[in-house]
């Protein structure tokens, strides 16, 4: 078996962001932690950490971290049968889309985390990268809009989010005075989450527009809404985030009734044991109160 | 001089996220775009794009993109003297901290963007990476809490944001029944933005606590507040984001009067010309209404 003392050192260095802090977490000196990392690297024949530009795990190191999480999950299931084991707090690394994290996610998972003492290590990724991280063993679960399961993982549908093209009312009057014309789409600045954001293109295609358009790039859910509220552009915003603003008349719908529904799927490893199954059951149930089923 | 036709193709591929869309943006066939990228790579002797896991610029490609932005900025200054030039819309790549983007940023820059037709390409980075991206020529400006200027760039202070340790009132009663004791800090889950988040450590040090503590990792400003509102932990939240929640009694202050003030600095290249100077003047003025001076 692996030497879990060495793995613990790696987990501590990454979680605390430094050798000295990892030492004080483990009750070791900084140089003892450093020794353990070096030994781990010697056994692996490759580095598990890079120090520049910031201290982080190499791909191999990341796989070890995920393995440590999986083992913790199994220990946790075991400790329900043998309570004396009293397994440490589990931390679960989960990839999810930014809009879920900015809206309903905490409401759906909060109670489970509080009751089980579960800690989360959340990573924001779009679905291609999120699923790839699943495949690479870098995360224990992934919440995204793809229903293609990863080999060895289960995939359950949680519900859907609806996105609408919204902008400030005065922005609409200024940039779409004659409605959703091709000329207006060509000149009106949009707000796009990232270069791989397909929602804006789907919306434009739905409106029969396939040409170029000017856009801001804003990879933050909250920032996205702020840019729209500042009259800088129009963009696809989920109902979860916009309801208050639309009700108050601060944002208006470009194409009422033409929202785009996006399904959300929860991917998780089969060998996560009983704990992961219970988390999934809770999430499926809670999501019904948060998402459109 | 560089062949800007080739550079335009690279800009279009990255901005549209694909060769076909870049072609329709430039009025070229997909294969013509592909030819131009190949030619650019042949002249450089190295790739400018990678296709997997997602289409993105290589470090060399990114430097070319930034150079193209700088040239656009200069053209823009020129077109004020020679209006007939009618320079295209400028897009500015800016690195900034997530909390600014989630709060005051759009209010400070919105009007300038609207009036000047400026488009933003925003990148969320903590300050070490943001400044490194400046040095690498990957962004035109950087908003962060470091006052160390990058060689060739100017640095101006915009103001400060104040962070306080906040949690749900029932969370405080449950986890800190006897106040901010070491035993409470050892067991109460915190929420931390990322492994390099120094605010949580600064707060704990200020309270005389230097031991380990359990924490969730949540790299999203809005998600951070949601986790706190779901009673999952306490965390350092800027006043900009919390005022409403604190007023409504949904979040409470762990250590009233012991907020941590973080200064924010705007770094920008000296050779950005008149346009960049005007943007900086506006930002400095507007920030006074958004930040504590």
Coordinates of C-alpha atoms in Angstrom, one line a residue:
Chain A
X1 CA 0.0 0.0 0.0
X2 CA 0.9 3.6 -0.4
X3 CA 2.6 5.4 2.5
X4 CA -0.3 7.6 3.7
X5 CA 1.9 9.6 6.0
X6 CA 3.5 11.0 2.8
X7 CA 0.1 11.6 1.2
X8 CA -1.1 13.4 4.3
X9 CA 1.8 15.8 4.0
X10 CA 0.9 16.6 0.4
X11 CA -2.7 17.2 1.3
X12 CA -1.7 19.5 4.1
X13 CA 0.7 21.5 2.0
X14 CA -1.9 22.0 -0.7
X15 CA -4.7 22.8 1.6
X16 CA -2.8 25.3 3.8
X17 CA -0.8 26.8 0.8
X18 CA 2.6 26.4 2.4
X19 CA 5.1 24.1 4.1
X20 CA 5.3 25.9 7.3
X21 CA 1.5 26.0 7.8
X22 CA 1.3 22.3 6.8
X23 CA 3.8 21.6 9.5
X24 CA 1.8 23.3 12.2
X25 CA -1.3 21.6 10.9
X26 CA 0.4 18.2 11.2
X27 CA 2.4 18.9 14.3
X28 CA 5.7 18.6 12.4
X29 CA 8.5 20.9 11.5
X30 CA 8.6 22.6 8.1
X31 CA 11.7 20.5 7.2
X32 CA 9.9 17.2 8.2
X33 CA 7.1 18.1 5.8
X34 CA 9.6 19.0 3.1
X35 CA 11.3 15.6 3.6
X36 CA 8.0 13.7 3.2
X37 CA 7.2 15.5 0.0
X38 CA 10.7 14.8 -1.3
X39 CA 10.3 11.1 -0.4
X40 CA 7.0 10.9 -2.1
X41 CA 8.5 12.5 -5.3
X42 CA 11.4 10.1 -5.1
X43 CA 9.0 7.1 -5.0
X44 CA 7.0 8.4 -7.8
X45 CA 9.9 9.5 -9.9
X46 CA 8.3 12.8 -10.6
X47 CA 7.4 16.1 -8.9
X48 CA 4.0 16.3 -7.0
X49 CA 4.3 20.1 -6.5
X50 CA 5.3 23.2 -8.4
X51 CA 6.2 26.3 -6.5
X52 CA 5.9 29.0 -9.2
X53 CA 3.9 31.1 -10.0
X54 CA 2.0 29.7 -7.0
X55 CA 2.4 26.6 -5.0
X56 CA 0.2 23.9 -6.5
X57 CA 0.0 20.2 -7.3
X58 CA 1.3 18.8 -10.5
X59 CA -1.1 16.6 -12.5
X60 CA 0.4 13.5 -10.7
X61 CA 0.1 15.3 -7.4
X62 CA -3.5 16.2 -8.1
X63 CA -4.3 12.5 -8.8
X64 CA -2.8 11.6 -5.4
X65 CA -4.9 14.2 -3.7
X66 CA -8.0 12.9 -5.3
X67 CA -7.0 9.3 -4.3
X68 CA -6.6 10.6 -0.7
X69 CA -10.1 12.0 -0.9
X70 CA -11.5 8.7 -2.2
X71 CA -9.8 6.8 0.7
X72 CA -11.3 9.3 3.2
X73 CA -14.7 8.7 1.7
X74 CA -14.3 4.9 2.2
X75 CA -13.0 5.5 5.7
X76 CA -16.1 7.5 6.4
X77 CA -18.4 4.8 5.3
X78 CA -16.4 2.3 7.4
X79 CA -16.7 4.6 10.5
X80 CA -20.4 4.3 10.4
X81 CA -20.0 0.5 11.0
X82 CA -17.1 0.9 13.4
X83 CA -17.9 4.3 15.1
X84 CA -14.8 4.1 17.2
X85 CA -12.8 4.8 14.1
X86 CA -14.1 8.4 14.2
X87 CA -12.9 9.3 10.8
X88 CA -11.6 12.9 10.3
X89 CA -13.7 15.4 8.5
X90 CA -14.0 14.7 4.8
X91 CA -13.3 17.3 2.1
X92 CA -14.8 16.7 -1.2
X93 CA -13.4 18.2 -4.4
X94 CA -16.3 19.1 -6.8
X95 CA -16.2 20.8 -10.2
X96 CA -19.3 22.8 -11.0
X97 CA -20.5 25.6 -13.3
X98 CA -20.2 29.2 -12.0
X99 CA -23.9 29.9 -12.3
X100 CA -25.0 27.1 -10.0
X101 CA -22.4 28.1 -7.4
X102 CA -23.6 31.7 -7.6
X103 CA -27.3 30.7 -7.2
X104 CA -28.9 27.5 -5.8
X105 CA -26.0 25.3 -5.0
X106 CA -25.5 26.3 -1.3
X107 CA -29.2 26.0 -0.6
X108 CA -29.2 22.4 -2.0
X109 CA -26.1 21.2 -0.2
X110 CA -25.9 23.3 2.9
X111 CA -27.9 21.2 5.3
X112 CA -26.0 18.0 4.3
X113 CA -22.6 19.7 4.9
X114 CA -23.7 21.0 8.3
X115 CA -25.1 17.7 9.5
X116 CA -22.3 15.5 8.2
X117 CA -19.5 17.9 8.9
X118 CA -18.6 17.7 5.2
X119 CA -16.1 20.3 3.8
X120 CA -16.2 21.3 0.1
X121 CA -13.3 22.1 -2.2
X122 CA -15.2 23.7 -5.1
X123 CA -13.7 24.2 -8.5
X124 CA -15.4 26.3 -11.2
X125 CA -15.1 24.8 -14.6
X126 CA -17.2 24.6 -17.8
X127 CA -18.5 21.2 -18.6
X128 CA -15.7 20.0 -21.0
X129 CA -13.0 20.7 -18.5
X130 CA -15.1 19.5 -15.5
X131 CA -15.7 16.1 -17.1
X132 CA -12.1 15.9 -18.1
X133 CA -11.1 16.5 -14.5
X134 CA -13.4 13.6 -13.5
X135 CA -11.7 11.3 -16.0
X136 CA -8.3 12.4 -14.8
X137 CA -9.4 11.6 -11.2
X138 CA -8.9 15.2 -10.2
X139 CA -12.4 15.7 -8.7
X140 CA -14.8 13.4 -6.9
X141 CA -17.9 14.8 -8.6
X142 CA -18.9 17.2 -11.4
X143 CA -22.1 19.3 -11.9
X144 CA -22.5 20.2 -15.5
X145 CA -24.9 20.2 -18.5
X146 CA -23.5 17.1 -20.2
X147 CA -25.4 13.8 -19.8
X148 CA -22.5 11.7 -21.1
X149 CA -21.3 9.6 -18.2
X150 CA -17.6 9.1 -17.5
X151 CA -16.5 5.5 -17.4
X152 CA -16.7 4.3 -13.8
X153 CA -19.0 7.1 -12.8
X154 CA -22.8 7.5 -12.4
X155 CA -24.7 10.4 -13.9
X156 CA -28.1 11.7 -12.6
X157 CA -30.2 14.6 -13.9
X158 CA -30.9 17.2 -11.2
X159 CA -33.2 19.6 -13.1
X160 CA -32.8 22.6 -15.3
X161 CA -31.9 26.4 -15.2
X162 CA -33.5 28.8 -17.7
X163 CA -31.5 31.6 -19.2
X164 CA -33.0 34.7 -20.8
X165 CA -31.3 37.5 -22.8
X166 CA -31.5 40.5 -20.4
X167 CA -30.4 44.1 -20.5
X168 CA -31.2 47.5 -18.8
X169 CA -34.4 48.9 -20.3
X170 CA -32.6 52.1 -21.5
X171 CA -30.0 49.8 -23.2
X172 CA -32.8 48.0 -25.1
X173 CA -34.3 51.3 -26.2
X174 CA -30.9 52.6 -27.4
X175 CA -29.6 49.5 -29.1
X176 CA -32.7 47.7 -30.2
X177 CA -35.0 50.6 -31.2
X178 CA -36.6 48.6 -34.0
X179 CA -36.5 45.2 -32.2
X180 CA -34.2 42.3 -32.7
X181 CA -32.9 43.2 -36.2
X182 CA -29.7 41.8 -37.7
X183 CA -28.3 45.4 -37.8
X184 CA -29.0 45.7 -34.0
X185 CA -27.3 42.4 -33.2
X186 CA -24.3 43.4 -35.3
X187 CA -23.7 46.6 -33.2
X188 CA -25.1 46.0 -29.7
X189 CA -22.4 44.9 -27.2
X190 CA -23.2 41.5 -25.6
X191 CA -21.8 40.1 -22.4
X192 CA -20.3 36.6 -22.8
X193 CA -19.0 34.4 -20.0
X194 CA -16.0 33.1 -21.9
X195 CA -14.9 32.2 -25.4
X196 CA -16.5 28.8 -25.1
X197 CA -19.9 30.2 -23.9
X198 CA -22.4 28.6 -26.2
X199 CA -25.5 30.2 -24.8
X200 CA -25.0 33.5 -26.5
X201 CA -24.5 31.7 -29.9
X202 CA -27.5 29.6 -29.3
X203 CA -29.6 32.6 -28.5
X204 CA -28.4 34.5 -31.7
X205 CA -29.0 31.4 -33.8
X206 CA -32.5 31.1 -32.4
X207 CA -33.1 34.7 -33.5
X208 CA -31.8 33.8 -37.0
X209 CA -28.6 35.8 -36.6
X210 CA -25.3 34.2 -37.5
X211 CA -22.9 37.1 -38.0
X212 CA -20.3 38.8 -35.8
X213 CA -21.2 40.8 -32.8
X214 CA -19.3 42.9 -30.3
X215 CA -18.9 41.5 -26.8
X216 CA -17.4 41.9 -23.4
X217 CA -15.8 38.8 -21.8
X218 CA -16.7 38.4 -18.1
X219 CA -16.0 35.1 -16.4
X220 CA -18.0 35.8 -13.2
X221 CA -21.7 35.2 -12.7
X222 CA -22.1 38.1 -10.4
X223 CA -19.9 40.4 -12.5
X224 CA -22.0 39.4 -15.5
X225 CA -25.2 40.7 -13.9
X226 CA -23.3 43.9 -12.7
X227 CA -22.2 44.6 -16.3
X228 CA -25.8 44.3 -17.5
X229 CA -27.0 46.5 -14.7
X230 CA -24.4 49.1 -15.6
X231 CA -25.9 49.2 -19.1
X232 CA -22.7 47.8 -20.7
X233 CA -24.4 45.1 -22.7
X234 CA -27.1 42.4 -22.9
X235 CA -26.4 38.8 -21.9
X236 CA -27.9 35.4 -21.0
X237 CA -28.7 35.4 -17.3
X238 CA -30.4 32.5 -15.4
X239 CA -33.8 33.2 -13.8
X240 CA -32.3 32.4 -10.4
X241 CA -30.2 35.5 -10.6
X242 CA -32.4 37.9 -12.4
X243 CA -35.9 37.5 -10.9
X244 CA -35.5 40.4 -8.4
X245 CA -33.9 42.7 -11.0
X246 CA -36.6 42.0 -13.6
X247 CA -39.4 42.5 -11.1
X248 CA -37.8 45.8 -10.0
X249 CA -37.6 46.9 -13.7
X250 CA -33.8 47.1 -13.6
X251 CA -33.4 44.4 -16.3
X252 CA -35.7 43.6 -19.1
X253 CA -36.1 40.6 -21.5
X254 CA -35.0 41.1 -25.1
X255 CA -37.1 38.2 -26.3
X256 CA -39.8 37.3 -23.9
X257 CA -40.9 33.7 -23.9
X258 CA -37.7 32.6 -25.7
X259 CA -35.6 31.5 -22.8
X260 CA -33.0 28.7 -23.2
X261 CA -33.3 25.8 -20.7
X262 CA -30.1 24.1 -19.7
X263 CA -30.2 20.6 -18.0
X264 CA -27.9 20.0 -15.2
X265 CA -26.4 16.6 -14.4
X266 CA -24.5 15.3 -11.4
X267 CA -21.6 13.0 -12.1
X268 CA -19.9 11.0 -9.3
X269 CA -17.7 8.0 -8.9
X270 CA -19.3 4.7 -8.3
X271 CA -16.7 3.7 -5.7
X272 CA -17.4 6.7 -3.5
X273 CA -19.3 4.3 -1.1
X274 CA -22.4 4.9 0.9
X275 CA -21.5 8.5 1.8
X276 CA -21.5 9.6 -1.9
X277 CA -24.8 7.8 -2.5
X278 CA -26.4 9.6 0.4
X279 CA -25.0 13.0 -0.8
X280 CA -26.5 12.2 -4.2
X281 CA -29.9 11.3 -2.8
X282 CA -30.0 14.6 -0.8
X283 CA -28.9 16.6 -3.8
X284 CA -31.5 15.1 -6.1
X285 CA -34.2 15.8 -3.6
X286 CA -33.1 19.3 -2.7
X287 CA -32.6 20.3 -6.3
X288 CA -36.3 19.8 -6.9
X289 CA -36.9 22.9 -4.7
X290 CA -34.2 24.9 -6.4
X291 CA -34.3 23.9 -10.1
X292 CA -37.1 23.4 -12.6
X293 CA -37.7 19.7 -12.7
Chain B
X1 CA 6.6 45.1 -39.4
X2 CA 4.4 42.2 -38.4
X3 CA 1.8 41.0 -40.8
X4 CA -1.4 42.2 -39.1
X5 CA -3.7 40.2 -41.4
X6 CA -2.3 37.1 -39.7
X7 CA -2.7 38.7 -36.2
X8 CA -6.3 39.6 -37.0
X9 CA -7.0 36.0 -37.8
X10 CA -5.6 34.9 -34.4
X11 CA -7.6 37.6 -32.6
X12 CA -10.8 36.4 -34.3
X13 CA -10.2 32.7 -33.6
X14 CA -9.7 33.3 -29.9
X15 CA -12.5 35.8 -29.6
X16 CA -15.1 33.7 -31.4
X17 CA -13.8 30.4 -30.1
X18 CA -13.5 28.7 -33.4
X19 CA -12.2 28.8 -37.0
X20 CA -15.5 28.8 -38.7
X21 CA -16.9 31.6 -36.6
X22 CA -13.6 33.6 -37.0
X23 CA -14.0 33.1 -40.8
X24 CA -17.6 34.5 -40.8
X25 CA -16.4 37.4 -38.6
X26 CA -13.6 38.3 -41.0
X27 CA -15.5 37.5 -44.2
X28 CA -13.1 34.6 -45.0
X29 CA -13.5 30.9 -45.4
X30 CA -12.6 28.6 -42.5
X31 CA -9.6 27.3 -44.5
X32 CA -8.4 30.8 -45.2
X33 CA -8.3 31.5 -41.5
X34 CA -6.6 28.2 -40.9
X35 CA -4.0 29.1 -43.5
X36 CA -3.3 32.4 -41.8
X37 CA -2.8 30.8 -38.5
X38 CA -0.4 28.2 -40.0
X39 CA 1.6 31.0 -41.7
X40 CA 1.8 32.9 -38.4
X41 CA 3.0 29.7 -36.7
X42 CA 5.6 29.1 -39.4
X43 CA 7.0 32.6 -39.1
X44 CA 7.2 32.3 -35.3
X45 CA 8.5 28.8 -35.4
X46 CA 6.1 27.8 -32.7
X47 CA 2.4 27.2 -32.2
X48 CA 0.1 30.1 -31.3
X49 CA -3.0 27.9 -30.5
X50 CA -3.7 24.7 -28.7
X51 CA -6.9 22.8 -29.5
X52 CA -7.3 20.5 -26.5
X53 CA -8.9 20.5 -24.0
X54 CA -10.3 23.7 -25.3
X55 CA -9.2 26.0 -28.1
X56 CA -6.9 28.6 -26.5
X57 CA -3.7 30.7 -27.2
X58 CA -0.3 29.4 -26.3
X59 CA 1.8 31.7 -24.1
X60 CA 3.4 33.0 -27.4
X61 CA -0.1 33.4 -28.9
X62 CA -1.2 35.3 -25.9
X63 CA 1.6 37.7 -26.2
X64 CA 0.7 38.4 -29.8
X65 CA -2.9 39.0 -28.7
X66 CA -1.8 41.5 -26.2
X67 CA 0.4 43.2 -28.7
X68 CA -2.6 43.5 -31.0
X69 CA -4.5 45.1 -28.2
X70 CA -1.7 47.6 -27.6
X71 CA -1.6 48.5 -31.3
X72 CA -5.4 49.0 -31.2
X73 CA -5.0 51.4 -28.3
X74 CA -2.4 53.4 -30.2
X75 CA -4.6 53.4 -33.3
X76 CA -7.4 54.7 -31.2
X77 CA -5.3 57.6 -29.9
X78 CA -4.3 58.3 -33.5
X79 CA -7.9 58.3 -34.7
X80 CA -8.7 61.2 -32.4
X81 CA -6.2 63.2 -34.3
X82 CA -7.1 61.8 -37.7
X83 CA -10.9 61.0 -37.3
X84 CA -11.1 59.6 -40.8
X85 CA -9.2 56.6 -39.6
X86 CA -12.3 55.5 -37.6
X87 CA -10.5 52.9 -35.6
X88 CA -12.4 49.7 -34.8
X89 CA -13.8 49.0 -31.4
X90 CA -11.1 48.4 -28.9
X91 CA -11.1 45.4 -26.6
X92 CA -9.0 45.7 -23.4
X93 CA -7.8 42.6 -21.5
X94 CA -7.8 43.4 -17.8
X95 CA -6.9 41.1 -14.8
X96 CA -8.8 41.9 -11.6
X97 CA -9.8 40.4 -8.3
X98 CA -13.1 38.5 -8.2
X99 CA -14.5 40.7 -5.4
X100 CA -14.1 43.9 -7.3
X101 CA -15.8 42.4 -10.4
X102 CA -18.6 41.1 -8.2
X103 CA -19.2 44.5 -6.6
X104 CA -18.2 48.0 -7.7
X105 CA -16.2 47.5 -10.9
X106 CA -19.1 47.8 -13.4
X107 CA -20.4 51.0 -11.7
X108 CA -17.0 52.6 -12.0
X109 CA -16.2 51.6 -15.6
X110 CA -19.7 51.3 -17.2
X111 CA -20.1 54.9 -18.4
X112 CA -16.6 55.0 -19.9
X113 CA -17.3 51.8 -21.8
X114 CA -20.6 53.0 -23.1
X115 CA -19.4 56.4 -24.2
X116 CA -16.2 55.1 -25.8
X117 CA -17.6 51.9 -27.2
X118 CA -14.8 50.1 -25.2
X119 CA -15.2 46.3 -24.9
X120 CA -13.6 44.5 -21.9
X121 CA -11.9 41.1 -21.8
X122 CA -11.9 40.4 -18.0
X123 CA -9.7 37.8 -16.4
X124 CA -10.1 37.0 -12.7
X125 CA -6.8 36.4 -11.0
X126 CA -5.3 36.9 -7.6
X127 CA -2.7 39.6 -7.4
X128 CA 0.5 37.5 -7.9
X129 CA -0.8 35.9 -11.1
X130 CA -2.4 39.2 -12.3
X131 CA 0.9 41.1 -12.0
X132 CA 2.8 38.2 -13.6
X133 CA 0.4 38.4 -16.5
X134 CA 1.2 42.1 -16.7
X135 CA 4.9 41.3 -16.8
X136 CA 4.3 38.6 -19.5
X137 CA 2.5 41.1 -21.6
X138 CA -0.7 39.1 -21.3
X139 CA -3.0 41.8 -20.0
X140 CA -3.2 45.6 -20.6
X141 CA -4.0 46.4 -17.0
X142 CA -4.3 44.8 -13.6
X143 CA -6.4 45.7 -10.6
X144 CA -5.0 44.2 -7.4
X145 CA -3.9 44.9 -3.9
X146 CA -0.1 45.1 -4.6
X147 CA 1.5 48.5 -4.9
X148 CA 4.7 47.2 -6.4
X149 CA 4.8 48.6 -10.0
X150 CA 5.8 46.4 -12.9
X151 CA 8.7 47.7 -15.0
X152 CA 7.2 49.9 -17.8
X153 CA 3.9 50.2 -16.0
X154 CA 2.3 52.9 -13.8
X155 CA 0.5 52.1 -10.6
X156 CA -2.2 54.3 -9.0
X157 CA -4.1 53.7 -5.8
X158 CA -7.9 53.6 -6.3
X159 CA -9.1 53.2 -2.7
X160 CA -9.8 50.3 -0.3
X161 CA -12.4 47.6 0.4
X162 CA -13.1 46.5 4.0
X163 CA -13.6 42.8 4.8
X164 CA -15.3 41.5 7.9
X165 CA -15.7 37.9 9.3
X166 CA -19.4 37.2 8.8
X167 CA -21.7 34.2 9.4
X168 CA -25.4 33.4 9.9
X169 CA -26.5 34.4 13.4
X170 CA -27.5 30.8 14.3
X171 CA -24.1 29.6 13.0
X172 CA -22.4 32.1 15.4
X173 CA -24.5 30.9 18.4
X174 CA -23.7 27.3 17.6
X175 CA -20.0 27.5 16.8
X176 CA -18.9 30.4 19.0
X177 CA -21.1 30.1 22.1
X178 CA -18.3 31.4 24.3
X179 CA -17.0 34.0 21.8
X180 CA -13.8 33.8 19.7
X181 CA -12.0 31.2 21.7
X182 CA -9.2 29.0 20.3
X183 CA -11.3 25.9 20.7
X184 CA -14.1 27.5 18.6
X185 CA -11.7 28.5 15.8
X186 CA -10.3 25.0 15.8
X187 CA -13.7 23.4 15.1
X188 CA -15.8 26.0 13.3
X189 CA -15.7 25.6 9.5
X190 CA -14.5 28.7 7.7
X191 CA -15.0 29.6 4.0
X192 CA -11.8 30.4 2.1
X193 CA -11.6 31.8 -1.4
X194 CA -8.6 29.7 -2.4
X195 CA -5.5 28.1 -1.0
X196 CA -3.7 31.4 -1.4
X197 CA -6.3 33.5 0.3
X198 CA -4.5 35.5 3.0
X199 CA -7.5 37.3 4.5
X200 CA -8.6 34.4 6.6
X201 CA -5.1 33.9 8.0
X202 CA -4.8 37.6 8.7
X203 CA -8.1 37.6 10.5
X204 CA -7.1 34.6 12.6
X205 CA -3.7 36.0 13.4
X206 CA -5.4 39.3 14.5
X207 CA -7.5 37.2 16.9
X208 CA -4.3 35.5 18.2
X209 CA -5.1 32.2 16.7
X210 CA -2.4 30.4 14.7
X211 CA -3.6 26.8 14.7
X212 CA -5.3 24.7 12.1
X213 CA -9.0 25.1 11.2
X214 CA -11.5 23.4 9.0
X215 CA -12.6 25.2 5.8
X216 CA -14.5 25.0 2.6
X217 CA -12.7 26.3 -0.6
X218 CA -15.0 28.4 -2.7
X219 CA -13.4 30.4 -5.6
X220 CA -16.5 32.6 -6.3
X221 CA -17.5 35.8 -4.6
X222 CA -21.2 35.2 -5.0
X223 CA -20.9 31.5 -4.1
X224 CA -18.9 32.6 -1.0
X225 CA -21.8 34.7 0.3
X226 CA -24.2 31.9 -0.5
X227 CA -22.3 29.4 1.5
X228 CA -22.3 31.8 4.5
X229 CA -26.0 32.4 4.1
X230 CA -26.6 28.6 4.0
X231 CA -24.9 28.4 7.4
X232 CA -22.0 26.4 6.1
X233 CA -19.3 28.5 7.6
X234 CA -18.0 32.0 8.4
X235 CA -15.8 34.0 6.0
X236 CA -14.2 37.3 5.1
X237 CA -16.8 39.2 3.0
X238 CA -16.4 42.8 1.7
X239 CA -18.8 45.4 3.0
X240 CA -19.9 46.0 -0.6
X241 CA -21.4 42.6 -0.7
X242 CA -22.7 42.2 2.8
X243 CA -24.4 45.5 3.8
X244 CA -27.9 44.3 2.8
X245 CA -27.5 40.9 4.4
X246 CA -26.1 42.4 7.6
X247 CA -28.9 45.0 7.8
X248 CA -31.5 42.4 7.2
X249 CA -30.0 40.3 10.0
X250 CA -29.1 37.4 7.7
X251 CA -25.4 37.7 8.4
X252 CA -23.7 38.9 11.6
X253 CA -20.2 40.1 12.4
X254 CA -17.9 37.8 14.4
X255 CA -15.6 40.5 15.5
X256 CA -17.4 43.9 15.2
X257 CA -15.0 46.8 14.6
X258 CA -12.2 44.5 13.5
X259 CA -12.5 44.6 9.7
X260 CA -9.5 44.2 7.5
X261 CA -9.0 47.0 5.0
X262 CA -7.4 46.0 1.6
X263 CA -6.0 48.7 -0.7
X264 CA -6.6 48.4 -4.4
X265 CA -4.1 49.5 -7.1
X266 CA -4.6 50.0 -10.8
X267 CA -1.5 48.9 -12.9
X268 CA -1.4 49.9 -16.6
X269 CA 1.2 50.1 -19.3
X270 CA 2.8 53.5 -19.9
X271 CA 2.7 53.0 -23.7
X272 CA -1.1 52.7 -23.7
X273 CA -1.3 56.2 -25.0
X274 CA -3.9 58.9 -24.4
X275 CA -6.8 56.4 -24.2
X276 CA -5.4 54.4 -21.3
X277 CA -4.6 57.7 -19.5
X278 CA -8.2 58.9 -19.9
X279 CA -9.5 55.5 -18.7
X280 CA -7.3 55.7 -15.6
X281 CA -8.5 59.3 -14.8
X282 CA -12.1 58.1 -15.0
X283 CA -11.5 55.1 -12.9
X284 CA -9.7 57.1 -10.3
X285 CA -12.5 59.6 -10.1
X286 CA -15.3 57.0 -10.2
X287 CA -13.6 54.7 -7.6
X288 CA -14.0 57.6 -5.1
X289 CA -17.8 57.0 -5.1
X290 CA -17.4 53.2 -4.9
X291 CA -14.5 52.6 -2.6
X292 CA -13.3 54.0 0.8
X293 CA -10.7 56.6 -0.1

